[in-house]
Coordinates of C-alpha atoms and ligand atoms in Angstrom, one line a residue:
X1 CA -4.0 0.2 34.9
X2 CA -6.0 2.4 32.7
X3 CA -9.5 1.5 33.7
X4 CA -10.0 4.6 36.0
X5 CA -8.6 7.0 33.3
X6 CA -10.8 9.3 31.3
X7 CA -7.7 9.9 29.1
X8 CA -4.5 8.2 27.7
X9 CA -1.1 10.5 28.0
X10 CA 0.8 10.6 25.2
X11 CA 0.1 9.5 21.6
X12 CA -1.3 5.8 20.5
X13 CA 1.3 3.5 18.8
X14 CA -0.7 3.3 15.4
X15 CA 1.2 0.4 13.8
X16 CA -1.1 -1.2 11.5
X17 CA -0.2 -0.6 8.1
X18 CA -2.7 1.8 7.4
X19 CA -4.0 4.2 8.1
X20 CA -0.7 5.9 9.3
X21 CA -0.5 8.8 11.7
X22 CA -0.3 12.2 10.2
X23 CA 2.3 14.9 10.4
X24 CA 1.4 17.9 11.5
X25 CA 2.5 19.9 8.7
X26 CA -0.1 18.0 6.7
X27 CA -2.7 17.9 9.3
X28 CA -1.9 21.7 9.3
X29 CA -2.7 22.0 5.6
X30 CA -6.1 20.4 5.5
X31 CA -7.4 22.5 8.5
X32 CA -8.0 25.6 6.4
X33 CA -11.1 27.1 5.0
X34 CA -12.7 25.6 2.4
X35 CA -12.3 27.3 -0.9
X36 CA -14.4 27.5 -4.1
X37 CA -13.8 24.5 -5.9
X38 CA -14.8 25.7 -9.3
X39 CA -12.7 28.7 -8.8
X40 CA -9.2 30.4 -9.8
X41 CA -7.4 29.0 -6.5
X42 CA -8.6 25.8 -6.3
X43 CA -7.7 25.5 -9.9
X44 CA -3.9 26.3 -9.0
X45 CA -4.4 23.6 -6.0
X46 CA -5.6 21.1 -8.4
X47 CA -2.8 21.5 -10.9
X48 CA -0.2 21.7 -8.1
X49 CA -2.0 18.1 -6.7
X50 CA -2.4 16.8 -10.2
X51 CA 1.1 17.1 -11.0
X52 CA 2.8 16.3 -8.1
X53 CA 1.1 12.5 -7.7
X54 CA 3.2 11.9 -10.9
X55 CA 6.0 12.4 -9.7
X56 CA 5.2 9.8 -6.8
X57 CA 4.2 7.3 -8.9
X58 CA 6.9 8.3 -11.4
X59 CA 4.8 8.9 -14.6
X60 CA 4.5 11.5 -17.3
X61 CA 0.8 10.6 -17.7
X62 CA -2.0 11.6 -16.0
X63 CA -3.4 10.4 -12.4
X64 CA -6.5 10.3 -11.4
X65 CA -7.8 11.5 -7.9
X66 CA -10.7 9.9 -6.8
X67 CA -12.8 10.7 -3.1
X68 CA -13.2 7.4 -2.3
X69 CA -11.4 4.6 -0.3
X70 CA -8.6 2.4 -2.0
X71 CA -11.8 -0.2 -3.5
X72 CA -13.0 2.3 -5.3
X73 CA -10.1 2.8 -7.3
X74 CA -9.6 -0.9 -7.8
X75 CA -13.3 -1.0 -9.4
X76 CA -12.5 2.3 -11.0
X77 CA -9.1 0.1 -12.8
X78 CA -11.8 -2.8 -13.5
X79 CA -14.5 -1.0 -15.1
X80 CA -12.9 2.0 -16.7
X81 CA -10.6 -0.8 -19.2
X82 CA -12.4 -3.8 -19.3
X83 CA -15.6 -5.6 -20.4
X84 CA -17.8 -7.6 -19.1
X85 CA -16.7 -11.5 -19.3
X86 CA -13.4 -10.5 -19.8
X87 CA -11.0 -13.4 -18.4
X88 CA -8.4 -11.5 -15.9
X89 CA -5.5 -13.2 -14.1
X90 CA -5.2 -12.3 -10.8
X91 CA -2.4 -13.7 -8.5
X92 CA -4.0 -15.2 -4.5
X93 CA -1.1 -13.4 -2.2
X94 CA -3.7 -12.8 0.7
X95 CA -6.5 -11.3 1.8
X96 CA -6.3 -8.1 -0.4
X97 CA -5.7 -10.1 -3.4
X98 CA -8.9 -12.1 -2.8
X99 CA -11.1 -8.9 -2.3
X100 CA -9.7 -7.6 -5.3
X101 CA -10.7 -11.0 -7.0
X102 CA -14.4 -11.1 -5.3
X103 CA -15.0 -7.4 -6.7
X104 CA -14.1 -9.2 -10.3
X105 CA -16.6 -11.3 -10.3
X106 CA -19.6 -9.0 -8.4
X107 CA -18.5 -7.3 -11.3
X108 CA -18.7 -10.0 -13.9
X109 CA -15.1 -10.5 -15.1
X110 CA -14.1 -13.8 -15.2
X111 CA -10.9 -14.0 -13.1
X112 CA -8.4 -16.9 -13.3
X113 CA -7.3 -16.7 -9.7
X114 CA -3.4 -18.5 -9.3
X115 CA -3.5 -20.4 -5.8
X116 CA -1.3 -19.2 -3.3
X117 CA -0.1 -19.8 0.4
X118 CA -0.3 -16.5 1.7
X119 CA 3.0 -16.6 2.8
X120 CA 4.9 -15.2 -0.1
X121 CA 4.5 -12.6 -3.3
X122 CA 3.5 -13.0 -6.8
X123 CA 5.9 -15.7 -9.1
X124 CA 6.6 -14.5 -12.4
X125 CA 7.5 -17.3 -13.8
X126 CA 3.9 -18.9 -12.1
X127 CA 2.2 -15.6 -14.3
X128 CA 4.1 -16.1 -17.3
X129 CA 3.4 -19.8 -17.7
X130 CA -0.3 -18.9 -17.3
X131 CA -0.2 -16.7 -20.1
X132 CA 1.7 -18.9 -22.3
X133 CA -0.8 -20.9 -22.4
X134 CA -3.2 -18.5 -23.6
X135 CA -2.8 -18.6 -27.4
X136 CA -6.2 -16.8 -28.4
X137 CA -5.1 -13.8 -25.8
X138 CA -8.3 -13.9 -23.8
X139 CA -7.2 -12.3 -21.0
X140 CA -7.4 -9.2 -21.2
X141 CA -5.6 -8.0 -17.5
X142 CA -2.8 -9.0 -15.1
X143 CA -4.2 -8.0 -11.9
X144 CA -1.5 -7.8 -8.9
X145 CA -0.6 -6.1 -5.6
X146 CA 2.4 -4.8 -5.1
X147 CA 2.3 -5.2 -1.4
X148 CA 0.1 -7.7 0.3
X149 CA -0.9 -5.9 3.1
X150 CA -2.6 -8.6 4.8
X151 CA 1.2 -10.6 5.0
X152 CA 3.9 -8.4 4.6
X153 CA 4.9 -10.1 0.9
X154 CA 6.2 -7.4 -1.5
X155 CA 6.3 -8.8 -5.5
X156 CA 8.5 -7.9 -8.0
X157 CA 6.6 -5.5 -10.5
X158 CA 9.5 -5.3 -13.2
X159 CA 9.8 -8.7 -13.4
X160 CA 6.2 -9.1 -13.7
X161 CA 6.1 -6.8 -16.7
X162 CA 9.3 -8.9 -17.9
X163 CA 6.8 -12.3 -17.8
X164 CA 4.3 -10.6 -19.3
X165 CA 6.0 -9.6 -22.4
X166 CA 8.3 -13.3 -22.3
X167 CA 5.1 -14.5 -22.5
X168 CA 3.9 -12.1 -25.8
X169 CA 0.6 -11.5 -24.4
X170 CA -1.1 -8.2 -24.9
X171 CA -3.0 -8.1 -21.3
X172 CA -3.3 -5.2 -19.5
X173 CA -1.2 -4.8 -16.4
X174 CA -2.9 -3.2 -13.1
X175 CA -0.6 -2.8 -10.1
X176 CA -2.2 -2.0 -6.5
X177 CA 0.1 -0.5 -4.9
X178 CA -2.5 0.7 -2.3
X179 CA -0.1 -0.1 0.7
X180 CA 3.9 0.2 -1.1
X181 CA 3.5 4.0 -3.1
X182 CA 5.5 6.3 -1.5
X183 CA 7.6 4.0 1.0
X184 CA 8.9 1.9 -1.4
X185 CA 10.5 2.5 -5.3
X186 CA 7.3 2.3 -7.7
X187 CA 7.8 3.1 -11.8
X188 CA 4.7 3.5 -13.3
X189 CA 5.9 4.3 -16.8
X190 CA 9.5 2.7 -16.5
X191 CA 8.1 -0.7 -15.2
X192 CA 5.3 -0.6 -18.3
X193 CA 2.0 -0.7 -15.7
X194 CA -1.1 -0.1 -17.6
X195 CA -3.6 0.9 -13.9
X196 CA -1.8 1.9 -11.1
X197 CA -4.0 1.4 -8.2
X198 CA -3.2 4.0 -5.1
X199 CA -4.3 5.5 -1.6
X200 CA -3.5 7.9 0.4
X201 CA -3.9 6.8 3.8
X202 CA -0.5 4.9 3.9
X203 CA 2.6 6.1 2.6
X204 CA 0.9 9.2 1.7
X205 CA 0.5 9.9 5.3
X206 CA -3.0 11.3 4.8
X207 CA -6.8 10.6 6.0
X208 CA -8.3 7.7 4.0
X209 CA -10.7 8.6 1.8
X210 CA -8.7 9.3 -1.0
X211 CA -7.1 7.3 -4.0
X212 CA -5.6 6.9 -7.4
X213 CA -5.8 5.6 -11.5
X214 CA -2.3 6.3 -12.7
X215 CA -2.5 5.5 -16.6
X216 CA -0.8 4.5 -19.2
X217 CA -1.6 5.3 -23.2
X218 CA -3.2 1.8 -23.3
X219 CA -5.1 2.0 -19.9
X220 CA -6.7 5.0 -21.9
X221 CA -7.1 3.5 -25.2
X222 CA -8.6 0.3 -23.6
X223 CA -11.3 2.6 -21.9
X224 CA -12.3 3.9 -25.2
X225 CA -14.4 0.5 -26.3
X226 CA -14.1 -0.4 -22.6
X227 CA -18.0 -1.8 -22.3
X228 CA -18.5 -2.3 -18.1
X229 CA -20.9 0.0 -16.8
X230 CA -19.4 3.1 -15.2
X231 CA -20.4 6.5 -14.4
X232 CA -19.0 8.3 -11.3
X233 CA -15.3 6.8 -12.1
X234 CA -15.2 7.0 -15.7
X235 CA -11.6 8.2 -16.6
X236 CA -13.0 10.3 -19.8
X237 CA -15.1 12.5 -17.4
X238 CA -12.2 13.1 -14.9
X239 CA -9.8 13.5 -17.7
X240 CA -11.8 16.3 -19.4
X241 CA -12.2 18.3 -16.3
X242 CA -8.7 18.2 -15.0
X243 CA -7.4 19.2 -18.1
X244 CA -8.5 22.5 -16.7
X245 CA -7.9 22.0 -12.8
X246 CA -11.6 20.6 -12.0
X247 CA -13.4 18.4 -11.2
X248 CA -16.4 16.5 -12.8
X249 CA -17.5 16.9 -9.2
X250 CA -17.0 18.3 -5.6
X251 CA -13.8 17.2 -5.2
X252 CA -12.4 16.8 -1.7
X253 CA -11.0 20.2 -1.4
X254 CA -8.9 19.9 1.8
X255 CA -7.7 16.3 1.3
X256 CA -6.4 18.1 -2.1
X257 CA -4.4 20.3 -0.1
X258 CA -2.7 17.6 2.6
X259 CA -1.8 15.8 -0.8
X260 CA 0.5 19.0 -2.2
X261 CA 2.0 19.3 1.5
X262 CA 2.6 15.6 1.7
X263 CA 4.0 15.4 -1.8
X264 CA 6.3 18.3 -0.5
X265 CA 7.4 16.6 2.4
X266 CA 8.2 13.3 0.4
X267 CA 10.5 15.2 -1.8
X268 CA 12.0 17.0 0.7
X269 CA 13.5 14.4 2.5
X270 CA 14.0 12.9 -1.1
X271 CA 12.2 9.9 -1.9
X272 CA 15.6 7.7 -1.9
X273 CA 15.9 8.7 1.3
X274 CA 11.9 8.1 1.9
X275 CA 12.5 4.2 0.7
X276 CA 16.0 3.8 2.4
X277 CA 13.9 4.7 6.0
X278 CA 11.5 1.9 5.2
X279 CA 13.7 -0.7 4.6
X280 CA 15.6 0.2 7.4
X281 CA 12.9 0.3 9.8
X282 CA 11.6 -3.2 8.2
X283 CA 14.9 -4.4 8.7
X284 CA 15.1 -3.6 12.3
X285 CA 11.5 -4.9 12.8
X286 CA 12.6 -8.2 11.5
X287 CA 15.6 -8.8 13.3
X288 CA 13.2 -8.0 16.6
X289 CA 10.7 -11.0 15.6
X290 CA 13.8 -13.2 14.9
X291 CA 15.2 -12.4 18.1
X292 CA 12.3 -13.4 19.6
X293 CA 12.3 -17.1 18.4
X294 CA 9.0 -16.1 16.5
X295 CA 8.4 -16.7 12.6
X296 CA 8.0 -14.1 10.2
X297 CA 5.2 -14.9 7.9
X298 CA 6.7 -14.1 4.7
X299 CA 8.9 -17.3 3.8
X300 CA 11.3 -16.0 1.5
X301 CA 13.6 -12.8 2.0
X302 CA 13.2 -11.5 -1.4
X303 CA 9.3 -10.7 -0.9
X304 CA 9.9 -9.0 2.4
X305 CA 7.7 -6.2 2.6
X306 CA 9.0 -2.5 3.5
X307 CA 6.0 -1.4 5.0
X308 CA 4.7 -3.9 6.8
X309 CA 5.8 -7.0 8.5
X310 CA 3.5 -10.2 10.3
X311 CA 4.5 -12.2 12.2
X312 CA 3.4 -15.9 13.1
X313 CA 2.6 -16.4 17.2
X314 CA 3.1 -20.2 17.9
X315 CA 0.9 -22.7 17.8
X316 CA -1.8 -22.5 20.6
X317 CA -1.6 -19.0 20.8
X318 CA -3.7 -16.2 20.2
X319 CA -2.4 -13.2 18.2
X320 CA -6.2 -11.4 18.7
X321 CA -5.7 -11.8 22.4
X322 CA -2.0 -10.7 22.8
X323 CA -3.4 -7.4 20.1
X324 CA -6.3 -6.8 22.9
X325 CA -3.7 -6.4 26.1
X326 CA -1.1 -4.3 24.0
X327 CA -4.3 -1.7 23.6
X328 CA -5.0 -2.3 26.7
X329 CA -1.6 -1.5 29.0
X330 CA 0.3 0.1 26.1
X331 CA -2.1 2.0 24.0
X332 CA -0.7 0.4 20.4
X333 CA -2.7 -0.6 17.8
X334 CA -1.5 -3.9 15.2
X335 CA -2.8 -4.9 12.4
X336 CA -5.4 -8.1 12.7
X337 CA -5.4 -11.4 10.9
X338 CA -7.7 -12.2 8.2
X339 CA -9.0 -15.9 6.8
X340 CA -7.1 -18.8 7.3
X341 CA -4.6 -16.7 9.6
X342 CA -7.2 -15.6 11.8
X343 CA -6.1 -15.3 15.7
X344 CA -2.4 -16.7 14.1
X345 CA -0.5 -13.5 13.5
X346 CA -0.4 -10.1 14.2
X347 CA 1.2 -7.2 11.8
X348 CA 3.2 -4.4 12.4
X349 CA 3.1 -1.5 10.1
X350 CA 6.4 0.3 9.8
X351 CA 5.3 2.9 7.1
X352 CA 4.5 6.7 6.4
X353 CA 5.7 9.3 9.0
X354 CA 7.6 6.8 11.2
X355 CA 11.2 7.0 12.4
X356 CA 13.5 4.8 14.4
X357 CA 12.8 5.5 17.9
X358 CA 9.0 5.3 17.0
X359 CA 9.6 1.6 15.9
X360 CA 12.0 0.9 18.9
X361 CA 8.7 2.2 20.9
X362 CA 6.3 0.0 19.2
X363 CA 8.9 -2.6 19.5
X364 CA 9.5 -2.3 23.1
X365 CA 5.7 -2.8 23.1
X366 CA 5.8 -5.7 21.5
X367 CA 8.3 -7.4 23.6
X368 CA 6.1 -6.4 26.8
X369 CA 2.6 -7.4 25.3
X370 CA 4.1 -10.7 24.1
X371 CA 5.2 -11.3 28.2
X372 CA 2.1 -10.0 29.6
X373 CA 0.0 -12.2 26.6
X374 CA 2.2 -15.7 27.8
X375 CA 3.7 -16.0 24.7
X376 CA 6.5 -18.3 24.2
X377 CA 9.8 -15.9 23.3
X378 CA 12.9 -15.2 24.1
X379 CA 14.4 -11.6 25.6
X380 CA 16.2 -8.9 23.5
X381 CA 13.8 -8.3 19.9
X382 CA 14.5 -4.6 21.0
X383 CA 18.1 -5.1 21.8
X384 CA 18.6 -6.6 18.2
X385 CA 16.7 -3.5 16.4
X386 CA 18.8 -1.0 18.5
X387 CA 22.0 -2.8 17.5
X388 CA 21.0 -3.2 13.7
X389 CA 20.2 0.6 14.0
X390 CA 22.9 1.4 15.5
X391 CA 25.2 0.0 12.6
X392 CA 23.4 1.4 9.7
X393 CA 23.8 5.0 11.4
X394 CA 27.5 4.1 12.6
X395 CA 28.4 3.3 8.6
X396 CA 26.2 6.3 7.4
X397 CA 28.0 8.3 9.8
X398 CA 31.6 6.8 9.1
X399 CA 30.9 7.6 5.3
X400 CA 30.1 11.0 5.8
X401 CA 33.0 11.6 7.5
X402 CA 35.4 10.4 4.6
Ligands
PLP1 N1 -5.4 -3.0 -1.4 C1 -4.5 -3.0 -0.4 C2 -3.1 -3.6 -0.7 C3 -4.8 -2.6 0.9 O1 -3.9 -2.6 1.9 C4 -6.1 -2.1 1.1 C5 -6.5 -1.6 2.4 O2 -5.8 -1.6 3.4 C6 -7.0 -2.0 0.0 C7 -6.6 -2.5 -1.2 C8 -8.4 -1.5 0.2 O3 -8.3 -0.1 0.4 P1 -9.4 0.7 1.3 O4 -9.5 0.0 2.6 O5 -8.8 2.0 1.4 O6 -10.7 0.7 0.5

């Protein structure tokens, strides 16, 4: 259909969970000239920037901005508050998990990795009874993503925080919330996280390249005989510096100013409201992939992710395959499979600047790629998400009204 075209109307369905498309108002914001970075305005941009990501990851201490990719600030969390050898329990939820355990040891930690299936979040009571039984308080960190991006499992921070301190152990806790900040409720301070672990090219809506330390009082006092080596993400440096809106470094100047416009935009439309439109666009996305007879990879309804959501094709079938013709005839993009799931699944991002009718588009998709791809399903995934849609704007509207 499209082999004879130079272009493709219309804009691509980007439904992997991130990168997310960006708004204009933000793409609007980083196409301006570039301004001195060590002088008075970009010091007013910086501070604006600075304080703003606080409010998104709801702390009253400092964040730190660093141009680089999501991995960098997970070895920037590792190295800034730890030591070599160090023991740190990390928690196997999928394929992020297991990078962010690999990096441990390239970096010589000693991670104490608890076994998972991929197909649901991080157990509490699995964490606690891990550090129970470490009387000498060897470990040093908790290490655990907040959204598994690879499976669509969300875990329950709080009650993380809650084992931790059932269990009396002193570790550090560091949260990635690489692929849940700013699309789903994150408490920095009120949840006690130690290294908060962010990116911008998800809920943030901006470019990748980009990402975040938020720390706590012991994050910081843990760096202070931290003994890893570290040089272009030590804290102390960044600290110093943005005390006074700089950098150690060229910072990047334009992704700074998307970040104030999307932190604007967030608040806006009020970040209750942000979170309410993710679960409701999960929502609908689930009730699509259960009206199509297919299996939604995360087993358990209380680590159902808001952002994104994978889902299972059966047996015999391949999810890589079915991706390839929905590029192909409908110009959307899924996120792939990864390890043991390879060719199994497929994800659908439902995060950042998204709305209903963009997920009833990429839903529709779907439902014509799975047909075209021979998958086994039934009719009417998109009928179901219109309906569920339908009912949460019928009550919203019926309660405005009273
Ligand atoms: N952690 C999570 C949960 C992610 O989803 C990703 C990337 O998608 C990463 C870490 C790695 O981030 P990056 O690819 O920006 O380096």
């Amino acid at each position: 259909m499209s082999k004879n075209a130079s272009r493709t109307a219309g804009r691509h369905f980007l439904q992997i969970p991130g990168p997310t498309p960006i708004p204009d108002r933000v793409l609007r914001a980083m196409d301006t000239a570039i301004i001195d970075h060590r002088g008075p305005e970009f010091a007013k941009l910086a501070k604006r920037a600075l304080e703003g990501i606080k409010t998104i990851f709801k702390t009253a201490n400092p964040v730190i901005i660093y141009t680089a990719t999501g991995t960098g600030a997970w070895e920037a969390a590792l190295v800034n508050a730890l030591s070599p050898g160090d023991r740190v329990l990390m928690v196997e939820t999928g394929q992020f998990a297991t990078l962010w355990k690999t990096m441990a040891v390239k970096l010589g930690l000693k991670p104490e990795f608890i076994a998972g299936d991929w197909r649901s979040g991080a157990d509490p009571a699995a964490i606690e009874a891990h550090l129970r039984n470490d009387k000498a308080h060897e470990i040093k960190a908790v290490c655990v993503l907040h959204n598994e991006t690879a499976t669509g499992c969300l875990s329950p921070i709080a009650a993380i925080r809650k084992a931790i301190d059932a269990a009396g152990h002193p570790a550090l806790f560091m949260v990635d919330t690489i692929s849940s900040l700013a699309s789903t409720d994150y408490r920095h301070d009120e949840w006690g996280v130690d290294v908060s672990v962010g990116g911008a090219q998800k809920g943030l809506m901006l470019p990748p390249g980009m990402s975040f330390n938020a720390i706590s009082d012991k994050a910081i006092a843990a760096s202070k005989t931290s003994k890893m080596t570290k040089s272009f993400w030590s804290w102390e440096d960044m600290l110093n510096m943005n005390k006074i809106g700089f950098f150690p470094y060229t910072p990047a100047t334009n992704m700074l100013q998307g970040l104030a416009v999307a932190i604007d935009m967030l608040h806006e439309e009020g970040l209750d409201n942000v979170f309410a439109r993710h679960d409701r666009l999960a929502e609908a996305t689930r009730r699509a992939v259960r009206a199509w007879g297919l299996e939604i990879m995360c087993k358990d309804p209380k680590y159902y992710s808001p952002t994104v959501t994978a889902v299972l094709v059966p047996e015999g079938h391949d999810a890589d395959a079915m991706r390839n013709l929905a590029l192909e005839h409908f110009n959307i993009s899924y996120g792939m499979s990864f390890g043991r799931f390879a060719g199994k699944m497929f994800r659908i991002g439902h995060l950042g600047d998204t709305n209903d009718l963009t997920i009833l588009g990429a839903l529709a998709g779907t439902e014509m790629a799975l047909a075209l791809s021979g998958i086994p399903h039934r009719k009417g995934g998109v009928q179901a998400a219109m309906d569920y849609l339908v009912s949460v704007h019928g009550s919203a509207a019926r309660a405005a009204a009273e």
